[in-house]
Short mmCIF file of C-alpha atoms and ligand atoms in Angstrom, two decimals:
data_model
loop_
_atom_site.label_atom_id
_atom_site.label_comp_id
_atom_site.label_asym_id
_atom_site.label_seq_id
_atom_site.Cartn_x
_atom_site.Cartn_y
_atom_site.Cartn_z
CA UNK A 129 12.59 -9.14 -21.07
CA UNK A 130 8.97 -10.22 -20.82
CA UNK A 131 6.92 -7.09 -20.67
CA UNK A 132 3.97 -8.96 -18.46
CA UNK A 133 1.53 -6.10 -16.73
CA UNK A 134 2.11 -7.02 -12.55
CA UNK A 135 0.91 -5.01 -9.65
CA UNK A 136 2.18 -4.94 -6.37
CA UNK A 137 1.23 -3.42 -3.40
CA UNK A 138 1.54 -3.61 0.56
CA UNK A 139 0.91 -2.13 3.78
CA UNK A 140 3.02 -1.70 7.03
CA UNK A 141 1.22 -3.49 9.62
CA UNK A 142 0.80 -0.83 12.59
CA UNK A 143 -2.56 -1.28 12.88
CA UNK A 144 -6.62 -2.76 11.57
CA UNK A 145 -7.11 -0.80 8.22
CA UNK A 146 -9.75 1.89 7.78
CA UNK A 147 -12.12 3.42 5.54
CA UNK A 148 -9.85 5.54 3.95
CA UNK A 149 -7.23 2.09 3.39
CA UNK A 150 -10.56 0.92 1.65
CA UNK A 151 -11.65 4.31 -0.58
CA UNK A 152 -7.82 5.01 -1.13
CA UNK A 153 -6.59 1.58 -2.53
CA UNK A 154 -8.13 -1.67 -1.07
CA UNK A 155 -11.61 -1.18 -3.37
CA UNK A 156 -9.39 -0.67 -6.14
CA UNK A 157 -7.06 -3.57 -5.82
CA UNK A 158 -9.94 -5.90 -5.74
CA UNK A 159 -11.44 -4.80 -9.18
CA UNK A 160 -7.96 -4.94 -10.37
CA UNK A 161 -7.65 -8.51 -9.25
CA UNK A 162 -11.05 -9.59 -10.72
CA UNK A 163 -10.76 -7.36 -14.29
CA UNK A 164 -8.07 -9.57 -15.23
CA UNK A 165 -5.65 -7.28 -17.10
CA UNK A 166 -3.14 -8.36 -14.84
CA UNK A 167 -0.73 -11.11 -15.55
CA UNK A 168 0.51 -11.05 -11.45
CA UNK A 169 -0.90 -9.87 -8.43
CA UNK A 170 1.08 -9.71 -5.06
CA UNK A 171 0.11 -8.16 -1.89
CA UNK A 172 2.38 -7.85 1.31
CA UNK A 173 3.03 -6.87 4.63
CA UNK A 174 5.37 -4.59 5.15
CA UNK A 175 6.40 -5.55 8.86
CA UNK A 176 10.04 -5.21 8.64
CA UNK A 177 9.38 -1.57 7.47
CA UNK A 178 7.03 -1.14 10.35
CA UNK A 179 9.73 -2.44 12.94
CA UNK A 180 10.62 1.18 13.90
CA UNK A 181 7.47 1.61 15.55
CA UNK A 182 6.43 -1.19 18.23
CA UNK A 183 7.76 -4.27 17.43
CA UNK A 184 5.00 -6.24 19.38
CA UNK A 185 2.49 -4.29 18.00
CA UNK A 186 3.99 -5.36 14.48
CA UNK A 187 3.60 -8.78 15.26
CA UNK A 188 0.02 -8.16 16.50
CA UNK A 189 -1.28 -6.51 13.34
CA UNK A 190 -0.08 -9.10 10.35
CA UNK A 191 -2.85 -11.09 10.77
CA UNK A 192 -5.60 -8.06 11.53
CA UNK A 193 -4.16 -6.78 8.06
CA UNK A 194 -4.80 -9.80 6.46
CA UNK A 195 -8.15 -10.39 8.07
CA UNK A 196 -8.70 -6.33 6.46
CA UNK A 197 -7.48 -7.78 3.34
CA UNK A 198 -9.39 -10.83 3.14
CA UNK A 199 -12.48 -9.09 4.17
CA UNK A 200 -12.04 -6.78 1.43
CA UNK A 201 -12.71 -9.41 -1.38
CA UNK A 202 -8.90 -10.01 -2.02
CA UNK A 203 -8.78 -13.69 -3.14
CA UNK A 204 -5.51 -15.56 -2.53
CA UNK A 205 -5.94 -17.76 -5.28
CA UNK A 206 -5.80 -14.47 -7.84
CA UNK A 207 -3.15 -12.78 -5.23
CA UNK A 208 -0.24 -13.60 -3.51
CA UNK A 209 -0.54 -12.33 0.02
CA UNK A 210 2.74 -12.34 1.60
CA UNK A 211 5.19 -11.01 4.95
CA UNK A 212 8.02 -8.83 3.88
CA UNK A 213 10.38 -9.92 6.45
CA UNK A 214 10.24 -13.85 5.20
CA UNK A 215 11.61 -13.04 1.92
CA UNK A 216 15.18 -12.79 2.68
CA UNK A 217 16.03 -11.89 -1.08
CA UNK A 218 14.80 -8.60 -0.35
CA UNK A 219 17.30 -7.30 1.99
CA UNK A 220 19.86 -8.70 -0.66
CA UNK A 221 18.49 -6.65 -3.18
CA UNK A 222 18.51 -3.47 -1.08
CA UNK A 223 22.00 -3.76 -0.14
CA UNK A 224 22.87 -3.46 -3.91
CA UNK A 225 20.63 -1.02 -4.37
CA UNK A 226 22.36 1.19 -1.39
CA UNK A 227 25.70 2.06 -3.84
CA UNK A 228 23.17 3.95 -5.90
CA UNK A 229 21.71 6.55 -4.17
CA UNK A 230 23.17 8.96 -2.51
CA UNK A 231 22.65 9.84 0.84
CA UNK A 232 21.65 13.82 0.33
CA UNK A 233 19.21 12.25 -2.39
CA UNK A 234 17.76 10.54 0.31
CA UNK A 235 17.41 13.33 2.46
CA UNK A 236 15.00 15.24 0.04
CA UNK A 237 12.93 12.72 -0.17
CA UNK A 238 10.00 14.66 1.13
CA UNK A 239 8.21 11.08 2.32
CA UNK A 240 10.81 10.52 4.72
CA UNK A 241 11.37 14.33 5.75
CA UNK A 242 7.89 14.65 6.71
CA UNK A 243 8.02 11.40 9.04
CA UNK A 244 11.52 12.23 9.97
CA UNK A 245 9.58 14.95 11.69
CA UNK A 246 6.29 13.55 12.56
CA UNK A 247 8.56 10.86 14.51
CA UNK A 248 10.82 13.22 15.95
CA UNK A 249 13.63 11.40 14.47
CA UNK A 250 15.36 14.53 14.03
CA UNK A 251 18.57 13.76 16.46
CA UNK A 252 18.58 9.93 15.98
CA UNK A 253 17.40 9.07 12.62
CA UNK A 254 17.64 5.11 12.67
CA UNK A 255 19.34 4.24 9.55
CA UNK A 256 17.04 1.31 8.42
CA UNK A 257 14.45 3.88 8.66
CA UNK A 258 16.67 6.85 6.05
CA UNK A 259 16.96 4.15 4.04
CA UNK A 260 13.73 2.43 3.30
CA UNK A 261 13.04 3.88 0.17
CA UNK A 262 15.70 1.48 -0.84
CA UNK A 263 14.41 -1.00 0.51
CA UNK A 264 10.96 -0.05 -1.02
CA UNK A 265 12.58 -0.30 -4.45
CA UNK A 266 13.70 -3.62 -3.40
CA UNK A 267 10.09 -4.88 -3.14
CA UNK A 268 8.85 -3.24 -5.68
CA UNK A 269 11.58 -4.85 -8.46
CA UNK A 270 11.91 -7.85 -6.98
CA UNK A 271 8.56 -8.95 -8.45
CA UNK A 272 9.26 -7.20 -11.32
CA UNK A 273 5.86 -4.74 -10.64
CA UNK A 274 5.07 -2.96 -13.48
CA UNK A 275 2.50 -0.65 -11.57
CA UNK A 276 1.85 -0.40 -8.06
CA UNK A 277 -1.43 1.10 -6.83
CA UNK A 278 -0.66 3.29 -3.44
CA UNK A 279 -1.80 6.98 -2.20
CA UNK A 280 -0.53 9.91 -3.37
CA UNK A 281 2.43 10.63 -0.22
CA UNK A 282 3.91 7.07 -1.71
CA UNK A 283 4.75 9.05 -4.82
CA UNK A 284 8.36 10.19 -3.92
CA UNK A 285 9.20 6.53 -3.30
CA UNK A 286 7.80 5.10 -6.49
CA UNK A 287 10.30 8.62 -8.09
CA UNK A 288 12.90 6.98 -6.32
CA UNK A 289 12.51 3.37 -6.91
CA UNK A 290 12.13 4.73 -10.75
CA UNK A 291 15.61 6.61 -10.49
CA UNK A 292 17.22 3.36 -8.73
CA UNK A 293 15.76 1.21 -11.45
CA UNK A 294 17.01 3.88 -14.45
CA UNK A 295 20.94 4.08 -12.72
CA UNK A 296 20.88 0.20 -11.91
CA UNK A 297 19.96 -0.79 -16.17
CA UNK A 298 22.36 2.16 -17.00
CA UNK A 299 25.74 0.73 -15.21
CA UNK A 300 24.74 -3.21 -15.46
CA UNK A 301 22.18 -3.49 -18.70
CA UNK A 302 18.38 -3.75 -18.94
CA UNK A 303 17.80 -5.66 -16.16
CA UNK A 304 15.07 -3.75 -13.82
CA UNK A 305 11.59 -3.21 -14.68
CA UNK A 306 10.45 0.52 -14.15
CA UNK A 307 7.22 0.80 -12.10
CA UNK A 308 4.57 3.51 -12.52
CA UNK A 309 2.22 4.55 -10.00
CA UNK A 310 -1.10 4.11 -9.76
CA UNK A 311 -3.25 6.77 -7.87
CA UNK A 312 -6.52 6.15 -6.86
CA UNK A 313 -9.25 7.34 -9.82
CA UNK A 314 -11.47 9.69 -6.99
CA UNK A 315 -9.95 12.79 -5.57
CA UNK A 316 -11.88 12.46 -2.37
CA UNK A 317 -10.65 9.27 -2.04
CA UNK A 318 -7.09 10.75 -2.67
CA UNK A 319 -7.19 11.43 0.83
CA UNK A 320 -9.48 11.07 3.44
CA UNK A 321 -9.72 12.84 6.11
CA UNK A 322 -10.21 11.75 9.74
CA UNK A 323 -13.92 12.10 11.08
CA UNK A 324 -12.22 15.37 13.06
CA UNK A 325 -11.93 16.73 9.97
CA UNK A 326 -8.09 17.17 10.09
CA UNK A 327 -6.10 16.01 6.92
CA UNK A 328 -5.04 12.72 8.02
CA UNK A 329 -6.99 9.12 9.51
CA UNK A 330 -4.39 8.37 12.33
CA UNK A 331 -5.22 5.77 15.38
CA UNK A 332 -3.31 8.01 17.75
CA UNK A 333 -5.92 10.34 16.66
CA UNK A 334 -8.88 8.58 16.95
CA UNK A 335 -10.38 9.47 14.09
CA UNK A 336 -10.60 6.25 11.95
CA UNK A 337 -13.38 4.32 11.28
CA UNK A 338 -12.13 0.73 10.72
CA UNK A 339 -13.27 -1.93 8.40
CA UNK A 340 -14.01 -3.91 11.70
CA UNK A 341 -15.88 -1.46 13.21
CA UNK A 342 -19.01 -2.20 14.82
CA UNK A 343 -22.25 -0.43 13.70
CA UNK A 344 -22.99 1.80 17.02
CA UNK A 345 -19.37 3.13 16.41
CA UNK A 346 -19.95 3.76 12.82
CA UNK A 347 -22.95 5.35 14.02
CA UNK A 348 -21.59 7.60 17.04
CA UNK A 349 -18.87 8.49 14.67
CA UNK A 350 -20.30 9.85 11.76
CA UNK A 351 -23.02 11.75 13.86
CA UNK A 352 -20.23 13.81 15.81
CA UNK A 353 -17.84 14.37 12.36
CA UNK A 354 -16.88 17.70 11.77
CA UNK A 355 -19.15 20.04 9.50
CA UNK A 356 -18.59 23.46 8.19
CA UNK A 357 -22.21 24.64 8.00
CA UNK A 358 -23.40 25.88 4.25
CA UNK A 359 -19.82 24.64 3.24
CA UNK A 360 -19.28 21.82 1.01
CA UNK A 361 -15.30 22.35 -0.05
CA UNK A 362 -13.21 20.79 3.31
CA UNK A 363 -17.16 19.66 4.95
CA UNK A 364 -15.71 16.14 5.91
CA UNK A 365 -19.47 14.71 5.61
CA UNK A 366 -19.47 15.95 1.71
CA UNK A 367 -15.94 14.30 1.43
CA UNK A 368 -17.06 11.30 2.56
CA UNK A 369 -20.30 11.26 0.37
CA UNK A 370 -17.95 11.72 -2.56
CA UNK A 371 -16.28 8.94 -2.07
CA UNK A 372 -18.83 6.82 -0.98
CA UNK A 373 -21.72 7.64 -2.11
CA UNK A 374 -23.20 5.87 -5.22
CA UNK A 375 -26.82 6.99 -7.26
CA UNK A 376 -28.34 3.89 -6.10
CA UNK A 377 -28.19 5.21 -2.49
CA UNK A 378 -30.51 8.07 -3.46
CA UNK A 379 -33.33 5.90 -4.39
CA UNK A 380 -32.89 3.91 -1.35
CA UNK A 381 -32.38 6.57 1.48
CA UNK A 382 -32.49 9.85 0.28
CA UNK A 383 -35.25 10.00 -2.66
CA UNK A 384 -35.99 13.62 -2.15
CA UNK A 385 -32.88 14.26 -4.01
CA UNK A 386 -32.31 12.93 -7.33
CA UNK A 387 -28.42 13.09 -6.41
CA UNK A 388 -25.19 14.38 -5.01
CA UNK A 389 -25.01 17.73 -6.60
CA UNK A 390 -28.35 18.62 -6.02
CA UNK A 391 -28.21 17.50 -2.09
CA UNK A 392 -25.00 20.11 -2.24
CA UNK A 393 -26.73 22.88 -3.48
CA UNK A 394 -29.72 22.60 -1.26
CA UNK A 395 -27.05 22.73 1.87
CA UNK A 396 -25.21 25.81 0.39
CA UNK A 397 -28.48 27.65 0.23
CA UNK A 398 -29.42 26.64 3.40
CA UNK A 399 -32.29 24.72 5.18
CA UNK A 400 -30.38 21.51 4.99
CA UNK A 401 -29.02 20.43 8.53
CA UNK A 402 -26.35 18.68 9.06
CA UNK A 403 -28.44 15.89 11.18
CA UNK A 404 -30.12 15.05 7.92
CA UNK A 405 -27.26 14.64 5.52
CA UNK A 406 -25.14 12.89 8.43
CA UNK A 407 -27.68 10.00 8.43
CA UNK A 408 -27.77 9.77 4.40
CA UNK A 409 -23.97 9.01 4.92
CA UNK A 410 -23.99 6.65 7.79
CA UNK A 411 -26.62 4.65 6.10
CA UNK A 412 -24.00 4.28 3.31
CA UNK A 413 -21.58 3.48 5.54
CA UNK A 414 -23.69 1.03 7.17
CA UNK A 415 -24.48 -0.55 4.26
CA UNK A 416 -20.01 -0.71 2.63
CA UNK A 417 -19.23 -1.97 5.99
CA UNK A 418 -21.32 -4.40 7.26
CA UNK A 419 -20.71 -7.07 4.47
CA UNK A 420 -16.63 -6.37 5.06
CA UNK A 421 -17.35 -6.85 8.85
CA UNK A 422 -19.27 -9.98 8.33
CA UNK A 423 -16.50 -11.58 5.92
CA UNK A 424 -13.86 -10.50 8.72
CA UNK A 425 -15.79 -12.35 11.20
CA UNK A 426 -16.40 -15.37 9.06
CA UNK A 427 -12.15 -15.50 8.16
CA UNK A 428 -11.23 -15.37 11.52
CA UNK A 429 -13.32 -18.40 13.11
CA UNK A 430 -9.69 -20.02 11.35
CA UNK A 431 -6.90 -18.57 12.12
CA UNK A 432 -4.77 -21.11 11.58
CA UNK A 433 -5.58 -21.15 7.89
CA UNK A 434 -4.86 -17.34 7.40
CA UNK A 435 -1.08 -18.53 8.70
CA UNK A 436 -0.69 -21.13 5.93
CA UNK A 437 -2.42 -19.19 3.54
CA UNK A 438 0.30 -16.68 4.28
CA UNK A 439 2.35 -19.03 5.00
CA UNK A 440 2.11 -20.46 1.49
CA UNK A 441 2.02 -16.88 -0.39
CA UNK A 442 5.54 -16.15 1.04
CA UNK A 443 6.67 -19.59 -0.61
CA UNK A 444 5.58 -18.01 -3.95
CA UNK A 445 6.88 -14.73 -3.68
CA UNK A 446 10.25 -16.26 -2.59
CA UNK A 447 10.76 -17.72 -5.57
CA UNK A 448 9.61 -14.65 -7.75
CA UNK A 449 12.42 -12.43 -6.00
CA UNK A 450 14.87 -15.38 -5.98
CA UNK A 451 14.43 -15.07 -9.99
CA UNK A 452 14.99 -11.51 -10.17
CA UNK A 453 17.60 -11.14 -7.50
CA UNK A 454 19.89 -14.22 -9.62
CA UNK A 455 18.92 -11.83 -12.34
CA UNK A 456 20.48 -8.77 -10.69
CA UNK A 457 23.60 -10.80 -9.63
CA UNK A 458 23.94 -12.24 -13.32
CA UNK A 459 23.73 -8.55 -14.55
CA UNK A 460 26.47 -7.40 -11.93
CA UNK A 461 28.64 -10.16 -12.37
CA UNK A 462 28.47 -11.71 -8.90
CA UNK A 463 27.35 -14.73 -9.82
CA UNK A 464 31.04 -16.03 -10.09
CA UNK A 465 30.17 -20.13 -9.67
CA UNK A 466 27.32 -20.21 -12.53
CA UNK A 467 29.84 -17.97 -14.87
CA UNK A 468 31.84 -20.30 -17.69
CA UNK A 469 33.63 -17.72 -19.28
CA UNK A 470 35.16 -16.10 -15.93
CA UNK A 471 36.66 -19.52 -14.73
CA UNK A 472 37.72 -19.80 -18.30
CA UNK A 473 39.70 -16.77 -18.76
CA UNK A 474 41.11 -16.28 -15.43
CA UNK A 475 42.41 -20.04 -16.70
CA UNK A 476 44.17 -18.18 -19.51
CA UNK A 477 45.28 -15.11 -17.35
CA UNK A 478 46.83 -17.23 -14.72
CA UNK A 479 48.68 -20.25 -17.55
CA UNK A 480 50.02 -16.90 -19.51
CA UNK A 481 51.40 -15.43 -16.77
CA UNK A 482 53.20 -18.36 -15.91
CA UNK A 483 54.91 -19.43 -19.62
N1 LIG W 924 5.42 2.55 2.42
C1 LIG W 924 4.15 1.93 2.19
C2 LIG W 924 3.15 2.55 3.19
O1 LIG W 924 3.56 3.15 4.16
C3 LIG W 924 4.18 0.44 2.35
C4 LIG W 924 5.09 -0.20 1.35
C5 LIG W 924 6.30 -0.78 1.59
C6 LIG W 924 4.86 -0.30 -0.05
N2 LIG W 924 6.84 -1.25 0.47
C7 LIG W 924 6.00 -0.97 -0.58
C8 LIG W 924 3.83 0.10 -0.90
C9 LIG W 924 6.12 -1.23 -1.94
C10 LIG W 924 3.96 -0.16 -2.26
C11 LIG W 924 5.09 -0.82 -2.78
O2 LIG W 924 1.98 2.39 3.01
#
């Protein structure tokens, strides 16, 4: 087996990314694609996991993700953007995959327990949604992803995918590659918070900032965040500055503080408002966003293009997970038509049984 370094990555479509999409994993997946290290990028869509929210809503949000994407700096001549639901091989691949985990494993799975509840699933859990770990393992293997860059609540699915991967190589032979996770470098960017202050970014919320947000929003949001006055551990405007912040934007727009830790300890003490630091951070913000806004503009003066260049990433993922899947089959010993010696001894079985 060709031990080839690939990444792989996606995101369900329910809505435009935000800034915490970008701290969290988009920044990173862009200086992954340009270091180089990487033998493979893909990127995808995960609609068909998204189909148990809105289903028009789905369809709405492909191509905002992969305006977000595109804004980002992802290149789709170093990446292969693609839409889960056109790669048929995957659901293939899942189906095998189902005879190996059990079902009360999948009930601890504390990813899908915690939106199990957040859904109120609780007295109709679909069963496409119980099972989509599976089906995450599916996507993940099919390319063969050595690591796969996601937040820290995707970590019980990459466990899983791991313990599908170990039990699939252990009953057929080496066949799966086992993916490690890769967790963004920045513990404020682990998670962000909402602009509210409360633990997660959620539209329904309304306390996102998206990449396509327009500067008076960036603005009014970031002036009415939550604070915790002389606090800097859970202050939402010191999370954000330690994700975003960078030394440079001292010099520019803050130069009475040589940097971060010293603008912290001034607030603890005291005599630091809050109006001050706020406008340190949205000139940051102003200043990460308003090139991604301007690309996102720029992309989608064509959208016809972002369709075929979609169009045309799904025609080179399909054949990546057509490889592995006539792997899998090969390795299970499905793959009766391309298999000599079967034909051959059930030839012998059959002309003994007859003498
Ligand atoms: N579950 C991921 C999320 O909610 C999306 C996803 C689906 C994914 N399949 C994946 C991420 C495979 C990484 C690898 O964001």
């Amino acid at each position: 087996m060709k031990k080839e370094k690939i990444i792989l990555t996606g995101d369900r479509p329910t809505g435009r990314l935000h800034i915490g999409h970008y701290v969290g994993s988009l920044k990173r997946r862009v200086d992954l694609q340009d270091a180089g290290d990487y033998s493979k990028m893909f990127i995808f869509i995960a609609d068909s996991q998204a189909l148990t929210d809105n289903p028009e809503k789905v369809r709405q949000n492909v191509i905002e993700v992969a305006l977000d994407y595109l804004a980002c700096g992802i290149d789709p001549t170093k990446a292969t953007i693609f839409i889960q639901s056109q790669i048929p091989e995957l659901c293939e691949l899942s189906f095998y995959y189902m005879d190996l985990v059990s079902v009360s494993r999948l009930q601890r799975n504390p990813t899908v327990k915690s939106e199990i509840q957040m859904r109120n699933f609780e007295a109709s859990i679909p069963v496409g949604f119980f099972t989509y770990p599976i089906s995450q393992a599916a996507d993940i293997t099919a390319f063969r992803a050595t690591t796969v860059p996601v937040g820290e609540d995707q970590e019980p699915m990459l466990e899983q995918a791991r313990e599908i991967v170990r039990r699939f190589n252990y009953i057929y032979g080496e066949t799966l590659v086992e993916p490690e996770i890769l967790l963004p470098d920045n513990a404020a960017c682990l998670r962000l918070p909402g602009t509210d202050g409360k633990a997660k970014m959620s539209k329904s919320l309304g306390n996102c900032i998206y990449l396509s947000e327009e500067p008076e929003e960036i603005q009014k949001k970031i002036m009415s965040m939550y604070t915790d006055p002389g606090k800097i551990e859970g202050n939402t405007v010191f999370t954000y500055l330690d994700a975003f912040c960078r030394p440079e934007h001292f010099e520019r727009y803050l130069p009475d503080y040589p940097n971060l830790e010293e603008l912290k300890a001034h607030y603890q003490r005291g005599g630091l408002g809050d109006v001050k630091v706020k406008r340190f951070l949205n000139a940051i913000m102003q200043e990460t966003l308003e090139p991604i806004r301007n690309r996102r503009k720029e992309f989608s003066k064509d959208i016809p293009a972002i369709y075929k260049m979609l169009q045309e990433g799904c025609e080179v993922a399909r054949a990546a997970a057509a490889e592995t899947l006539a792997d899998v089959k090969k390795a299970m010993k499905i793959n009766y038509f391309d298999d000599k010696e079967l034909i051959e001894e059930q030839v012998k079985r059959f002309a003994s049984s007859q003498e």
